[in-house]
Amino acid sequence: MANTYHQIYLQTVFAVKYREAVIEKDWRPSFFGVIGNLINETNCKTIIVNGMEDHVHCLLGLRPVVSVAELMKTVKAKSSKYINDNSLTPHHFEWQEGYGVFSYGQSQVADVYKYIQNQEEHHKKQTFKEEYLEFLKKFKVEYDEQYIFQELI
């Protein structure tokens, strides 16, 4: 629509089902590129995608005509299909249900970028669960801990 201007920056965070450490370091960078391309295919703008063996962070510019729910449904479904089609994990790959999404202003983008870029260093000091709960508290998101993480059976 003409004369519609926007600037919506989001960080999304999502985890491997049961938080299994299956996103291997050797194929992780190319896989994160796949996720970035999936975001771009929705006409949103990927800024950075990075993460660890059990979770992913995406910093992106959201277009107002794209719902967060639809974006995440597409990214998670197509990225898990990519892993399964290419047999990158020893067994069927799935993402954990749900995700976190957090909004930022333009002045915060550089810091969030650095934070996501330095995931490996960051997780030497803090577990993913600690990190995720910290996000929820920082952004004052109410949550029920029983629904946050599915534990390995």
PDB file of C-alpha atoms in Angstrom:
ATOM      1  CA  MET A   1       0.000   0.000   0.000  1.00  0.00           C
ATOM      2  CA  ALA A   2       1.342   3.450  -0.902  1.00  0.00           C
ATOM      3  CA  ASN A   3       2.515   5.658   1.945  1.00  0.00           C
ATOM      4  CA  THR A   4       2.909   2.706   4.321  1.00  0.00           C
ATOM      5  CA  TYR A   5       6.216   2.845   6.139  1.00  0.00           C
ATOM      6  CA  HIS A   6       7.474   0.427   8.731  1.00  0.00           C
ATOM      7  CA  GLN A   7      10.412  -0.505  10.864  1.00  0.00           C
ATOM      8  CA  ILE A   8       9.759  -3.668  12.867  1.00  0.00           C
ATOM      9  CA  TYR A   9      12.755  -5.553  14.234  1.00  0.00           C
ATOM     10  CA  LEU A  10      12.220  -8.926  15.862  1.00  0.00           C
ATOM     11  CA  GLN A  11      14.377 -11.598  17.387  1.00  0.00           C
ATOM     12  CA  THR A  12      12.914 -15.069  17.253  1.00  0.00           C
ATOM     13  CA  VAL A  13      14.245 -17.967  19.300  1.00  0.00           C
ATOM     14  CA  PHE A  14      13.259 -21.596  18.816  1.00  0.00           C
ATOM     15  CA  ALA A  15      14.612 -24.939  19.953  1.00  0.00           C
ATOM     16  CA  VAL A  16      15.118 -28.464  18.716  1.00  0.00           C
ATOM     17  CA  LYS A  17      12.499 -30.854  20.116  1.00  0.00           C
ATOM     18  CA  TYR A  18      13.590 -32.026  23.571  1.00  0.00           C
ATOM     19  CA  ARG A  19      16.500 -29.569  23.160  1.00  0.00           C
ATOM     20  CA  GLU A  20      18.574 -32.328  21.599  1.00  0.00           C
ATOM     21  CA  ALA A  21      22.032 -31.174  20.522  1.00  0.00           C
ATOM     22  CA  VAL A  22      21.747 -32.268  16.866  1.00  0.00           C
ATOM     23  CA  ILE A  23      22.537 -29.155  14.807  1.00  0.00           C
ATOM     24  CA  GLU A  24      26.118 -30.139  14.027  1.00  0.00           C
ATOM     25  CA  LYS A  25      28.851 -27.524  13.827  1.00  0.00           C
ATOM     26  CA  ASP A  26      30.010 -28.650  10.362  1.00  0.00           C
ATOM     27  CA  TRP A  27      26.650 -27.981   8.643  1.00  0.00           C
ATOM     28  CA  ARG A  28      25.321 -25.310  11.010  1.00  0.00           C
ATOM     29  CA  PRO A  29      26.451 -22.225   8.976  1.00  0.00           C
ATOM     30  CA  SER A  30      24.887 -23.444   5.729  1.00  0.00           C
ATOM     31  CA  PHE A  31      21.712 -24.468   7.571  1.00  0.00           C
ATOM     32  CA  PHE A  32      21.440 -21.009   9.126  1.00  0.00           C
ATOM     33  CA  GLY A  33      21.772 -19.656   5.572  1.00  0.00           C
ATOM     34  CA  VAL A  34      18.794 -21.818   4.590  1.00  0.00           C
ATOM     35  CA  ILE A  35      16.759 -20.333   7.463  1.00  0.00           C
ATOM     36  CA  GLY A  36      17.786 -16.821   6.374  1.00  0.00           C
ATOM     37  CA  ASN A  37      16.632 -17.558   2.829  1.00  0.00           C
ATOM     38  CA  LEU A  38      13.304 -18.874   4.134  1.00  0.00           C
ATOM     39  CA  ILE A  39      12.766 -15.615   6.034  1.00  0.00           C
ATOM     40  CA  ASN A  40      13.645 -13.593   2.909  1.00  0.00           C
ATOM     41  CA  GLU A  41      11.224 -15.669   0.808  1.00  0.00           C
ATOM     42  CA  THR A  42       8.383 -14.296   2.975  1.00  0.00           C
ATOM     43  CA  ASN A  43       9.516 -10.782   1.918  1.00  0.00           C
ATOM     44  CA  CYS A  44      10.842 -10.119   5.395  1.00  0.00           C
ATOM     45  CA  LYS A  45      14.524  -9.193   5.795  1.00  0.00           C
ATOM     46  CA  THR A  46      17.035 -11.492   7.478  1.00  0.00           C
ATOM     47  CA  ILE A  47      19.631  -9.566   9.458  1.00  0.00           C
ATOM     48  CA  ILE A  48      21.392 -12.513  11.133  1.00  0.00           C
ATOM     49  CA  VAL A  49      20.670 -16.164  11.938  1.00  0.00           C
ATOM     50  CA  ASN A  50      22.873 -18.025  14.392  1.00  0.00           C
ATOM     51  CA  GLY A  51      22.601 -20.419  17.279  1.00  0.00           C
ATOM     52  CA  MET A  52      23.917 -23.555  18.845  1.00  0.00           C
ATOM     53  CA  GLU A  53      23.401 -27.296  18.522  1.00  0.00           C
ATOM     54  CA  ASP A  54      19.981 -27.112  20.204  1.00  0.00           C
ATOM     55  CA  HIS A  55      18.475 -23.727  19.309  1.00  0.00           C
ATOM     56  CA  VAL A  56      18.363 -20.874  16.787  1.00  0.00           C
ATOM     57  CA  HIS A  57      18.179 -17.075  17.040  1.00  0.00           C
ATOM     58  CA  CYS A  58      16.971 -14.973  14.096  1.00  0.00           C
ATOM     59  CA  LEU A  59      17.105 -11.176  13.918  1.00  0.00           C
ATOM     60  CA  LEU A  60      14.855  -9.914  11.158  1.00  0.00           C
ATOM     61  CA  GLY A  61      12.918  -7.022   9.771  1.00  0.00           C
ATOM     62  CA  LEU A  62       9.237  -7.928   9.664  1.00  0.00           C
ATOM     63  CA  ARG A  63       6.888  -6.620   7.000  1.00  0.00           C
ATOM     64  CA  PRO A  64       3.544  -5.597   8.503  1.00  0.00           C
ATOM     65  CA  VAL A  65       1.605  -7.778   6.043  1.00  0.00           C
ATOM     66  CA  VAL A  66       3.341 -10.914   7.392  1.00  0.00           C
ATOM     67  CA  SER A  67       2.141 -12.385  10.676  1.00  0.00           C
ATOM     68  CA  VAL A  68       4.762 -13.643  13.104  1.00  0.00           C
ATOM     69  CA  ALA A  69       2.826 -16.900  13.476  1.00  0.00           C
ATOM     70  CA  GLU A  70       2.784 -17.540   9.719  1.00  0.00           C
ATOM     71  CA  LEU A  71       6.458 -16.625   9.374  1.00  0.00           C
ATOM     72  CA  MET A  72       7.492 -19.008  12.153  1.00  0.00           C
ATOM     73  CA  LYS A  73       5.256 -21.789  10.865  1.00  0.00           C
ATOM     74  CA  THR A  74       6.901 -21.521   7.442  1.00  0.00           C
ATOM     75  CA  VAL A  75      10.479 -21.226   8.719  1.00  0.00           C
ATOM     76  CA  LYS A  76      10.178 -24.115  11.166  1.00  0.00           C
ATOM     77  CA  ALA A  77       8.333 -26.435   8.776  1.00  0.00           C
ATOM     78  CA  LYS A  78      10.578 -25.847   5.769  1.00  0.00           C
ATOM     79  CA  SER A  79      13.829 -25.898   7.768  1.00  0.00           C
ATOM     80  CA  SER A  80      12.939 -29.203   9.451  1.00  0.00           C
ATOM     81  CA  LYS A  81      12.013 -30.597   6.026  1.00  0.00           C
ATOM     82  CA  TYR A  82      15.422 -29.485   4.754  1.00  0.00           C
ATOM     83  CA  ILE A  83      17.186 -31.329   7.585  1.00  0.00           C
ATOM     84  CA  ASN A  84      15.128 -34.485   7.039  1.00  0.00           C
ATOM     85  CA  ASP A  85      15.379 -34.423   3.219  1.00  0.00           C
ATOM     86  CA  ASN A  86      19.157 -34.124   3.489  1.00  0.00           C
ATOM     87  CA  SER A  87      19.470 -36.715   6.305  1.00  0.00           C
ATOM     88  CA  LEU A  88      21.495 -34.306   8.443  1.00  0.00           C
ATOM     89  CA  THR A  89      20.466 -35.945  11.726  1.00  0.00           C
ATOM     90  CA  PRO A  90      20.544 -39.638  12.647  1.00  0.00           C
ATOM     91  CA  HIS A  91      16.771 -39.718  13.222  1.00  0.00           C
ATOM     92  CA  HIS A  92      13.688 -37.699  12.251  1.00  0.00           C
ATOM     93  CA  PHE A  93      14.230 -34.014  13.083  1.00  0.00           C
ATOM     94  CA  GLU A  94      11.591 -31.810  14.699  1.00  0.00           C
ATOM     95  CA  TRP A  95      11.496 -28.370  16.249  1.00  0.00           C
ATOM     96  CA  GLN A  96       9.983 -27.989  19.690  1.00  0.00           C
ATOM     97  CA  GLU A  97       6.494 -26.533  19.646  1.00  0.00           C
ATOM     98  CA  GLY A  98       6.358 -22.766  20.034  1.00  0.00           C
ATOM     99  CA  TYR A  99       8.980 -20.039  19.922  1.00  0.00           C
ATOM    100  CA  GLY A 100       9.969 -16.778  21.565  1.00  0.00           C
ATOM    101  CA  VAL A 101       9.657 -13.469  19.740  1.00  0.00           C
ATOM    102  CA  PHE A 102      11.009 -10.184  21.066  1.00  0.00           C
ATOM    103  CA  SER A 103      10.866  -6.698  19.541  1.00  0.00           C
ATOM    104  CA  TYR A 104      13.593  -4.074  19.321  1.00  0.00           C
ATOM    105  CA  GLY A 105      14.068  -0.493  18.211  1.00  0.00           C
ATOM    106  CA  GLN A 106      16.569   0.639  15.568  1.00  0.00           C
ATOM    107  CA  SER A 107      19.041   1.760  18.247  1.00  0.00           C
ATOM    108  CA  GLN A 108      19.205  -1.789  19.653  1.00  0.00           C
ATOM    109  CA  VAL A 109      19.777  -3.694  16.404  1.00  0.00           C
ATOM    110  CA  ALA A 110      23.594  -3.543  16.482  1.00  0.00           C
ATOM    111  CA  ASP A 111      23.737  -4.906  20.048  1.00  0.00           C
ATOM    112  CA  VAL A 112      21.256  -7.689  19.304  1.00  0.00           C
ATOM    113  CA  TYR A 113      23.244  -8.561  16.167  1.00  0.00           C
ATOM    114  CA  LYS A 114      26.451  -8.885  18.226  1.00  0.00           C
ATOM    115  CA  TYR A 115      24.650 -10.952  20.840  1.00  0.00           C
ATOM    116  CA  ILE A 116      23.374 -13.395  18.220  1.00  0.00           C
ATOM    117  CA  GLN A 117      26.698 -13.435  16.400  1.00  0.00           C
ATOM    118  CA  ASN A 118      28.504 -14.448  19.624  1.00  0.00           C
ATOM    119  CA  GLN A 119      26.265 -17.349  20.622  1.00  0.00           C
ATOM    120  CA  GLU A 120      29.116 -19.821  21.060  1.00  0.00           C
ATOM    121  CA  GLU A 121      30.984 -17.511  23.442  1.00  0.00           C
ATOM    122  CA  HIS A 122      27.782 -16.594  25.272  1.00  0.00           C
ATOM    123  CA  HIS A 123      26.832 -20.210  25.916  1.00  0.00           C
ATOM    124  CA  LYS A 124      30.116 -20.949  27.626  1.00  0.00           C
ATOM    125  CA  LYS A 125      28.638 -18.936  30.510  1.00  0.00           C
ATOM    126  CA  GLN A 126      24.906 -19.605  30.302  1.00  0.00           C
ATOM    127  CA  THR A 127      22.694 -22.521  29.266  1.00  0.00           C
ATOM    128  CA  PHE A 128      19.972 -22.115  26.669  1.00  0.00           C
ATOM    129  CA  LYS A 129      17.294 -22.547  29.333  1.00  0.00           C
ATOM    130  CA  GLU A 130      18.852 -19.808  31.478  1.00  0.00           C
ATOM    131  CA  GLU A 131      19.133 -17.567  28.412  1.00  0.00           C
ATOM    132  CA  TYR A 132      15.521 -18.126  27.369  1.00  0.00           C
ATOM    133  CA  LEU A 133      14.106 -17.529  30.848  1.00  0.00           C
ATOM    134  CA  GLU A 134      16.203 -14.355  31.053  1.00  0.00           C
ATOM    135  CA  PHE A 135      14.601 -13.105  27.816  1.00  0.00           C
ATOM    136  CA  LEU A 136      11.127 -13.789  29.168  1.00  0.00           C
ATOM    137  CA  LYS A 137      11.877 -11.937  32.404  1.00  0.00           C
ATOM    138  CA  LYS A 138      13.630  -9.022  30.649  1.00  0.00           C
ATOM    139  CA  PHE A 139      10.652  -8.523  28.334  1.00  0.00           C
ATOM    140  CA  LYS A 140       8.158  -9.118  31.189  1.00  0.00           C
ATOM    141  CA  VAL A 141       6.516 -12.028  29.394  1.00  0.00           C
ATOM    142  CA  GLU A 142       4.250 -14.056  31.643  1.00  0.00           C
ATOM    143  CA  TYR A 143       4.847 -17.784  31.289  1.00  0.00           C
ATOM    144  CA  ASP A 144       4.109 -21.134  32.827  1.00  0.00           C
ATOM    145  CA  GLU A 145       7.383 -23.039  33.104  1.00  0.00           C
ATOM    146  CA  GLN A 146       5.701 -26.392  32.443  1.00  0.00           C
ATOM    147  CA  TYR A 147       5.041 -25.216  28.869  1.00  0.00           C
ATOM    148  CA  ILE A 148       8.473 -23.750  28.139  1.00  0.00           C
ATOM    149  CA  PHE A 149      10.568 -26.855  27.616  1.00  0.00           C
ATOM    150  CA  GLN A 150       9.780 -30.413  26.668  1.00  0.00           C
ATOM    151  CA  GLU A 151      12.305 -32.594  28.427  1.00  0.00           C
ATOM    152  CA  LEU A 152      13.908 -35.630  26.870  1.00  0.00           C
ATOM    153  CA  ILE A 153      11.918 -38.705  27.876  1.00  0.00           C
TER     154      ILE A 153
END
